[in-house]
């Protein structure tokens, strides 16, 4: 450990000699600064860390005893060594009163000053060791007391211990921190909370760190919890979950506040940032079993009928329902496992398969958002595999386009083409639009108008006859559709110059 020195003397030669021409590093010291009088020294101490002050007594403005008095009253953990050219008993008596570490007569030498500093270092080390032991003992007793308050109803005798440990439970929130996934070694979590806490005190309770925030500002507490969560993820590569109680303003509510914080942890399955506040509206008994059964039945039928958009909407609504009702995490995972089995059955029917890793992810998900993401990825994987199976989509679209080309003059309809291809109209409609990018009806109109453009520019056939040839049996409707898609009427297209 390196001890920091402040050298104070109104004589520049003496000040410079002590500060710059003595090998302080050989006794684990470094000069943090110098001052030319007592006032300058006090100002330095207010802004900088110093362990030992070596100061002359006789100085203008404020002398060495003024510095010793300031240290004694404001920062007694620091030590003062006085230098003086006067062997005055009154000075010595005052120095003893202010707990001065050493009193050295000028002129001094390097050996004597080094010995005085080393003796002061030993005093500081001993004092700090004693203080450390006392702090550890107090911290242990304080934590035991808080555990007692956590596990037992409030008792009047708690008041005395609250005063003893300087705990004012007149306005506070409780936050419960938990490692995700659980691990018994939570020392790193506790250290981060201690380093980052603001006006708070924390203690271990089983596998949790309970933190008392002496604030009436939930936004500040939420921000601090998010900061701790981010630091934990970066420094320890682990995540945490945090539950926060309601605001309490009496010591008697402490046990209830801890209970609320721990209960709030259960809501983190639904919290995007792993931090949740306690809510009395939590409905732990919500039962969606009947609705879930119906949702699963509909989901499977939508997939079998290739209605992927509706199937995705159903999944989104299902997860919205989970979040809205705070459905028990295990029940949610059970439903999602059934979704996996449905997708697997359909994949097998189409000579494909679905990775079992999706099921593992579902079972191990720590929050609703991870679970939802996994289910949606599983759905999209199945969708792609179904669409790619045997090139069904492309083949069907090509057949439909060929039929339209060969029967352009006929009364084409979705149902007529579907019958000709021996498939359902709904399946043809969805498949064609997915492959071609436009609906079947729009494709028919575009194909007919493009053929009409060829006939109008390449032949002298009457416009009403062209209309019949491309499948429009009403010339007025043909003209309207042509202008809508081309921008000009059939006659204007044939004779652009009038």
PDB file of C-alpha atoms in Angstrom, residues 225-406:
ATOM      1  CA  UNK A 225     -31.524  -2.084 -11.375  1.00  0.00           C
ATOM      2  CA  UNK A 226     -31.134  -1.944 -15.168  1.00  0.00           C
ATOM      3  CA  UNK A 227     -27.569  -0.650 -14.760  1.00  0.00           C
ATOM      4  CA  UNK A 228     -26.722  -3.504 -12.379  1.00  0.00           C
ATOM      5  CA  UNK A 229     -28.270  -6.016 -14.787  1.00  0.00           C
ATOM      6  CA  UNK A 230     -26.181  -4.645 -17.687  1.00  0.00           C
ATOM      7  CA  UNK A 231     -22.946  -4.644 -15.646  1.00  0.00           C
ATOM      8  CA  UNK A 232     -23.565  -8.214 -14.451  1.00  0.00           C
ATOM      9  CA  UNK A 233     -24.064  -9.397 -18.021  1.00  0.00           C
ATOM     10  CA  UNK A 234     -20.843  -7.719 -19.208  1.00  0.00           C
ATOM     11  CA  UNK A 235     -18.526  -8.507 -16.290  1.00  0.00           C
ATOM     12  CA  UNK A 236     -19.804 -11.928 -15.261  1.00  0.00           C
ATOM     13  CA  UNK A 237     -21.462 -13.172 -18.472  1.00  0.00           C
ATOM     14  CA  UNK A 238     -24.598 -13.979 -16.474  1.00  0.00           C
ATOM     15  CA  UNK A 239     -28.021 -12.427 -16.358  1.00  0.00           C
ATOM     16  CA  UNK A 240     -30.110 -11.417 -13.368  1.00  0.00           C
ATOM     17  CA  UNK A 241     -33.781 -11.096 -12.615  1.00  0.00           C
ATOM     18  CA  UNK A 242     -35.109  -8.360 -10.329  1.00  0.00           C
ATOM     19  CA  UNK A 243     -38.407  -8.029  -8.472  1.00  0.00           C
ATOM     20  CA  UNK A 244     -39.336  -4.710  -6.854  1.00  0.00           C
ATOM     21  CA  UNK A 245     -41.888  -4.173  -4.067  1.00  0.00           C
ATOM     22  CA  UNK A 246     -44.381  -1.367  -3.668  1.00  0.00           C
ATOM     23  CA  UNK A 247     -43.285   1.726  -1.745  1.00  0.00           C
ATOM     24  CA  UNK A 248     -43.455   1.275   2.056  1.00  0.00           C
ATOM     25  CA  UNK A 249     -43.175   3.965   4.716  1.00  0.00           C
ATOM     26  CA  UNK A 250     -43.018   2.076   8.034  1.00  0.00           C
ATOM     27  CA  UNK A 251     -40.617  -0.507   9.544  1.00  0.00           C
ATOM     28  CA  UNK A 252     -43.576  -2.793  10.249  1.00  0.00           C
ATOM     29  CA  UNK A 253     -44.082  -3.240   6.499  1.00  0.00           C
ATOM     30  CA  UNK A 254     -40.541  -4.531   5.905  1.00  0.00           C
ATOM     31  CA  UNK A 255     -41.380  -8.242   5.852  1.00  0.00           C
ATOM     32  CA  UNK A 256     -44.314  -7.608   3.497  1.00  0.00           C
ATOM     33  CA  UNK A 257     -42.074  -5.531   1.225  1.00  0.00           C
ATOM     34  CA  UNK A 258     -39.546  -8.384   0.931  1.00  0.00           C
ATOM     35  CA  UNK A 259     -42.393 -10.799   0.166  1.00  0.00           C
ATOM     36  CA  UNK A 260     -43.683  -8.473  -2.576  1.00  0.00           C
ATOM     37  CA  UNK A 261     -40.235  -8.188  -4.141  1.00  0.00           C
ATOM     38  CA  UNK A 262     -39.832 -11.967  -4.251  1.00  0.00           C
ATOM     39  CA  UNK A 263     -43.327 -12.429  -5.699  1.00  0.00           C
ATOM     40  CA  UNK A 264     -42.526  -9.798  -8.337  1.00  0.00           C
ATOM     41  CA  UNK A 265     -39.730 -12.093  -9.557  1.00  0.00           C
ATOM     42  CA  UNK A 266     -42.387 -14.430 -10.933  1.00  0.00           C
ATOM     43  CA  UNK A 267     -43.494 -11.657 -13.283  1.00  0.00           C
ATOM     44  CA  UNK A 268     -40.077 -11.514 -14.942  1.00  0.00           C
ATOM     45  CA  UNK A 269     -41.149 -14.293 -17.293  1.00  0.00           C
ATOM     46  CA  UNK A 270     -43.149 -11.462 -18.846  1.00  0.00           C
ATOM     47  CA  UNK A 271     -40.629  -8.607 -18.367  1.00  0.00           C
ATOM     48  CA  UNK A 272     -38.566  -7.629 -21.395  1.00  0.00           C
ATOM     49  CA  UNK A 273     -35.712  -6.208 -19.324  1.00  0.00           C
ATOM     50  CA  UNK A 274     -35.872  -8.787 -16.456  1.00  0.00           C
ATOM     51  CA  UNK A 275     -37.075  -6.158 -13.959  1.00  0.00           C
ATOM     52  CA  UNK A 276     -40.658  -6.233 -12.622  1.00  0.00           C
ATOM     53  CA  UNK A 277     -42.643  -4.310 -10.029  1.00  0.00           C
ATOM     54  CA  UNK A 278     -45.041  -6.077  -7.700  1.00  0.00           C
ATOM     55  CA  UNK A 279     -48.686  -5.854  -8.743  1.00  0.00           C
ATOM     56  CA  UNK A 280     -51.734  -6.786  -6.717  1.00  0.00           C
ATOM     57  CA  UNK A 281     -53.487  -7.527 -10.002  1.00  0.00           C
ATOM     58  CA  UNK A 282     -51.337 -10.620 -10.538  1.00  0.00           C
ATOM     59  CA  UNK A 283     -53.736 -13.427 -11.422  1.00  0.00           C
ATOM     60  CA  UNK A 284     -51.961 -16.645 -10.556  1.00  0.00           C
ATOM     61  CA  UNK A 285     -55.068 -18.784 -10.988  1.00  0.00           C
ATOM     62  CA  UNK A 286     -55.858 -17.835 -14.598  1.00  0.00           C
ATOM     63  CA  UNK A 287     -56.911 -20.995 -16.467  1.00  0.00           C
ATOM     64  CA  UNK A 288     -56.864 -20.888 -20.263  1.00  0.00           C
ATOM     65  CA  UNK A 289     -56.881 -24.658 -20.787  1.00  0.00           C
ATOM     66  CA  UNK A 290     -60.097 -24.754 -22.836  1.00  0.00           C
ATOM     67  CA  UNK A 291     -59.068 -21.767 -24.930  1.00  0.00           C
ATOM     68  CA  UNK A 292     -55.617 -23.227 -25.428  1.00  0.00           C
ATOM     69  CA  UNK A 293     -57.058 -26.504 -26.682  1.00  0.00           C
ATOM     70  CA  UNK A 294     -59.154 -24.640 -29.243  1.00  0.00           C
ATOM     71  CA  UNK A 295     -56.176 -22.502 -30.287  1.00  0.00           C
ATOM     72  CA  UNK A 296     -54.020 -25.596 -30.824  1.00  0.00           C
ATOM     73  CA  UNK A 297     -56.755 -27.265 -32.916  1.00  0.00           C
ATOM     74  CA  UNK A 298     -57.156 -24.167 -35.098  1.00  0.00           C
ATOM     75  CA  UNK A 299     -53.384 -23.728 -35.473  1.00  0.00           C
ATOM     76  CA  UNK A 300     -52.968 -27.258 -36.825  1.00  0.00           C
ATOM     77  CA  UNK A 301     -55.822 -26.873 -39.305  1.00  0.00           C
ATOM     78  CA  UNK A 302     -54.470 -23.537 -40.552  1.00  0.00           C
ATOM     79  CA  UNK A 303     -51.077 -25.112 -41.205  1.00  0.00           C
ATOM     80  CA  UNK A 304     -52.619 -28.072 -43.010  1.00  0.00           C
ATOM     81  CA  UNK A 305     -54.544 -25.647 -45.234  1.00  0.00           C
ATOM     82  CA  UNK A 306     -51.384 -23.534 -45.845  1.00  0.00           C
ATOM     83  CA  UNK A 307     -53.005 -20.492 -44.236  1.00  0.00           C
ATOM     84  CA  UNK A 308     -49.691 -19.261 -42.832  1.00  0.00           C
ATOM     85  CA  UNK A 309     -50.729 -15.662 -42.305  1.00  0.00           C
ATOM     86  CA  UNK A 310     -53.696 -16.672 -40.183  1.00  0.00           C
ATOM     87  CA  UNK A 311     -51.554 -19.215 -38.294  1.00  0.00           C
ATOM     88  CA  UNK A 312     -49.009 -16.501 -37.461  1.00  0.00           C
ATOM     89  CA  UNK A 313     -51.784 -14.173 -36.286  1.00  0.00           C
ATOM     90  CA  UNK A 314     -53.114 -16.930 -34.038  1.00  0.00           C
ATOM     91  CA  UNK A 315     -49.649 -17.381 -32.465  1.00  0.00           C
ATOM     92  CA  UNK A 316     -49.289 -13.647 -31.885  1.00  0.00           C
ATOM     93  CA  UNK A 317     -52.713 -13.480 -30.243  1.00  0.00           C
ATOM     94  CA  UNK A 318     -51.892 -16.513 -28.115  1.00  0.00           C
ATOM     95  CA  UNK A 319     -48.739 -14.914 -26.692  1.00  0.00           C
ATOM     96  CA  UNK A 320     -50.536 -11.611 -26.184  1.00  0.00           C
ATOM     97  CA  UNK A 321     -53.090 -13.535 -24.110  1.00  0.00           C
ATOM     98  CA  UNK A 322     -50.320 -15.141 -22.036  1.00  0.00           C
ATOM     99  CA  UNK A 323     -48.738 -11.748 -21.316  1.00  0.00           C
ATOM    100  CA  UNK A 324     -52.044 -10.056 -20.551  1.00  0.00           C
ATOM    101  CA  UNK A 325     -53.084 -12.707 -18.032  1.00  0.00           C
ATOM    102  CA  UNK A 326     -49.605 -13.518 -16.607  1.00  0.00           C
ATOM    103  CA  UNK A 327     -50.228 -17.215 -17.185  1.00  0.00           C
ATOM    104  CA  UNK A 328     -48.029 -19.499 -15.108  1.00  0.00           C
ATOM    105  CA  UNK A 329     -44.688 -20.087 -16.880  1.00  0.00           C
ATOM    106  CA  UNK A 330     -44.970 -23.888 -16.773  1.00  0.00           C
ATOM    107  CA  UNK A 331     -48.452 -23.774 -18.300  1.00  0.00           C
ATOM    108  CA  UNK A 332     -47.173 -21.529 -21.095  1.00  0.00           C
ATOM    109  CA  UNK A 333     -44.313 -23.925 -21.795  1.00  0.00           C
ATOM    110  CA  UNK A 334     -46.750 -26.855 -21.872  1.00  0.00           C
ATOM    111  CA  UNK A 335     -48.815 -25.117 -24.570  1.00  0.00           C
ATOM    112  CA  UNK A 336     -45.688 -24.256 -26.560  1.00  0.00           C
ATOM    113  CA  UNK A 337     -44.518 -27.864 -26.337  1.00  0.00           C
ATOM    114  CA  UNK A 338     -47.813 -28.889 -27.947  1.00  0.00           C
ATOM    115  CA  UNK A 339     -47.164 -26.337 -30.703  1.00  0.00           C
ATOM    116  CA  UNK A 340     -43.832 -28.067 -31.324  1.00  0.00           C
ATOM    117  CA  UNK A 341     -45.469 -31.497 -31.559  1.00  0.00           C
ATOM    118  CA  UNK A 342     -48.059 -30.141 -34.039  1.00  0.00           C
ATOM    119  CA  UNK A 343     -45.333 -28.644 -36.234  1.00  0.00           C
ATOM    120  CA  UNK A 344     -43.317 -31.878 -36.063  1.00  0.00           C
ATOM    121  CA  UNK A 345     -46.303 -34.008 -37.139  1.00  0.00           C
ATOM    122  CA  UNK A 346     -46.991 -31.764 -40.129  1.00  0.00           C
ATOM    123  CA  UNK A 347     -43.308 -31.721 -41.130  1.00  0.00           C
ATOM    124  CA  UNK A 348     -43.194 -35.532 -41.046  1.00  0.00           C
ATOM    125  CA  UNK A 349     -46.313 -35.720 -43.263  1.00  0.00           C
ATOM    126  CA  UNK A 350     -44.455 -33.615 -45.838  1.00  0.00           C
ATOM    127  CA  UNK A 351     -41.376 -35.859 -45.689  1.00  0.00           C
ATOM    128  CA  UNK A 352     -39.446 -33.334 -43.633  1.00  0.00           C
ATOM    129  CA  UNK A 353     -38.455 -32.945 -39.973  1.00  0.00           C
ATOM    130  CA  UNK A 354     -38.094 -30.331 -37.236  1.00  0.00           C
ATOM    131  CA  UNK A 355     -35.118 -30.040 -34.883  1.00  0.00           C
ATOM    132  CA  UNK A 356     -35.664 -31.208 -31.301  1.00  0.00           C
ATOM    133  CA  UNK A 357     -33.603 -28.182 -30.242  1.00  0.00           C
ATOM    134  CA  UNK A 358     -36.774 -26.105 -30.523  1.00  0.00           C
ATOM    135  CA  UNK A 359     -38.354 -28.239 -27.813  1.00  0.00           C
ATOM    136  CA  UNK A 360     -35.266 -27.859 -25.587  1.00  0.00           C
ATOM    137  CA  UNK A 361     -35.335 -24.086 -26.035  1.00  0.00           C
ATOM    138  CA  UNK A 362     -39.018 -24.011 -25.108  1.00  0.00           C
ATOM    139  CA  UNK A 363     -38.441 -26.005 -21.936  1.00  0.00           C
ATOM    140  CA  UNK A 364     -35.403 -23.944 -20.861  1.00  0.00           C
ATOM    141  CA  UNK A 365     -36.709 -20.449 -21.684  1.00  0.00           C
ATOM    142  CA  UNK A 366     -36.267 -17.982 -18.817  1.00  0.00           C
ATOM    143  CA  UNK A 367     -38.750 -15.408 -20.092  1.00  0.00           C
ATOM    144  CA  UNK A 368     -41.786 -15.069 -22.337  1.00  0.00           C
ATOM    145  CA  UNK A 369     -39.841 -13.124 -24.969  1.00  0.00           C
ATOM    146  CA  UNK A 370     -37.233 -15.842 -25.502  1.00  0.00           C
ATOM    147  CA  UNK A 371     -40.036 -18.393 -25.636  1.00  0.00           C
ATOM    148  CA  UNK A 372     -42.066 -16.386 -28.156  1.00  0.00           C
ATOM    149  CA  UNK A 373     -39.019 -15.853 -30.363  1.00  0.00           C
ATOM    150  CA  UNK A 374     -38.257 -19.580 -30.368  1.00  0.00           C
ATOM    151  CA  UNK A 375     -41.838 -20.539 -31.277  1.00  0.00           C
ATOM    152  CA  UNK A 376     -41.975 -17.965 -34.095  1.00  0.00           C
ATOM    153  CA  UNK A 377     -38.632 -19.188 -35.474  1.00  0.00           C
ATOM    154  CA  UNK A 378     -39.980 -22.750 -35.370  1.00  0.00           C
ATOM    155  CA  UNK A 379     -43.116 -21.639 -37.228  1.00  0.00           C
ATOM    156  CA  UNK A 380     -41.162 -19.838 -39.962  1.00  0.00           C
ATOM    157  CA  UNK A 381     -38.825 -22.824 -40.390  1.00  0.00           C
ATOM    158  CA  UNK A 382     -41.813 -25.120 -40.912  1.00  0.00           C
ATOM    159  CA  UNK A 383     -43.414 -22.628 -43.296  1.00  0.00           C
ATOM    160  CA  UNK A 384     -40.279 -22.496 -45.497  1.00  0.00           C
ATOM    161  CA  UNK A 385     -39.965 -26.277 -45.566  1.00  0.00           C
ATOM    162  CA  UNK A 386     -43.590 -26.755 -46.520  1.00  0.00           C
ATOM    163  CA  UNK A 387     -43.302 -24.211 -49.316  1.00  0.00           C
ATOM    164  CA  UNK A 388     -40.085 -25.750 -50.630  1.00  0.00           C
ATOM    165  CA  UNK A 389     -41.271 -29.359 -50.489  1.00  0.00           C
ATOM    166  CA  UNK A 390     -41.007 -30.910 -53.992  1.00  0.00           C
ATOM    167  CA  UNK A 391     -41.337 -27.461 -55.623  1.00  0.00           C
ATOM    168  CA  UNK A 392     -45.102 -27.749 -55.313  1.00  0.00           C
ATOM    169  CA  UNK A 393     -45.665 -24.032 -55.276  1.00  0.00           C
ATOM    170  CA  UNK A 394     -43.725 -23.284 -58.465  1.00  0.00           C
ATOM    171  CA  UNK A 395     -45.202 -26.219 -60.360  1.00  0.00           C
ATOM    172  CA  UNK A 396     -48.755 -25.248 -59.438  1.00  0.00           C
ATOM    173  CA  UNK A 397     -48.238 -21.633 -60.458  1.00  0.00           C
ATOM    174  CA  UNK A 398     -46.752 -22.630 -63.821  1.00  0.00           C
ATOM    175  CA  UNK A 399     -49.754 -24.888 -64.519  1.00  0.00           C
ATOM    176  CA  UNK A 400     -52.159 -22.069 -63.675  1.00  0.00           C
ATOM    177  CA  UNK A 401     -50.325 -19.610 -65.951  1.00  0.00           C
ATOM    178  CA  UNK A 402     -50.314 -22.116 -68.824  1.00  0.00           C
ATOM    179  CA  UNK A 403     -54.044 -22.734 -68.436  1.00  0.00           C
ATOM    180  CA  UNK A 404     -54.737 -18.971 -68.508  1.00  0.00           C
ATOM    181  CA  UNK A 405     -52.648 -18.544 -71.696  1.00  0.00           C
ATOM    182  CA  UNK A 406     -54.466 -21.405 -73.455  1.00  0.00           C
TER     183      UNK A 406
END
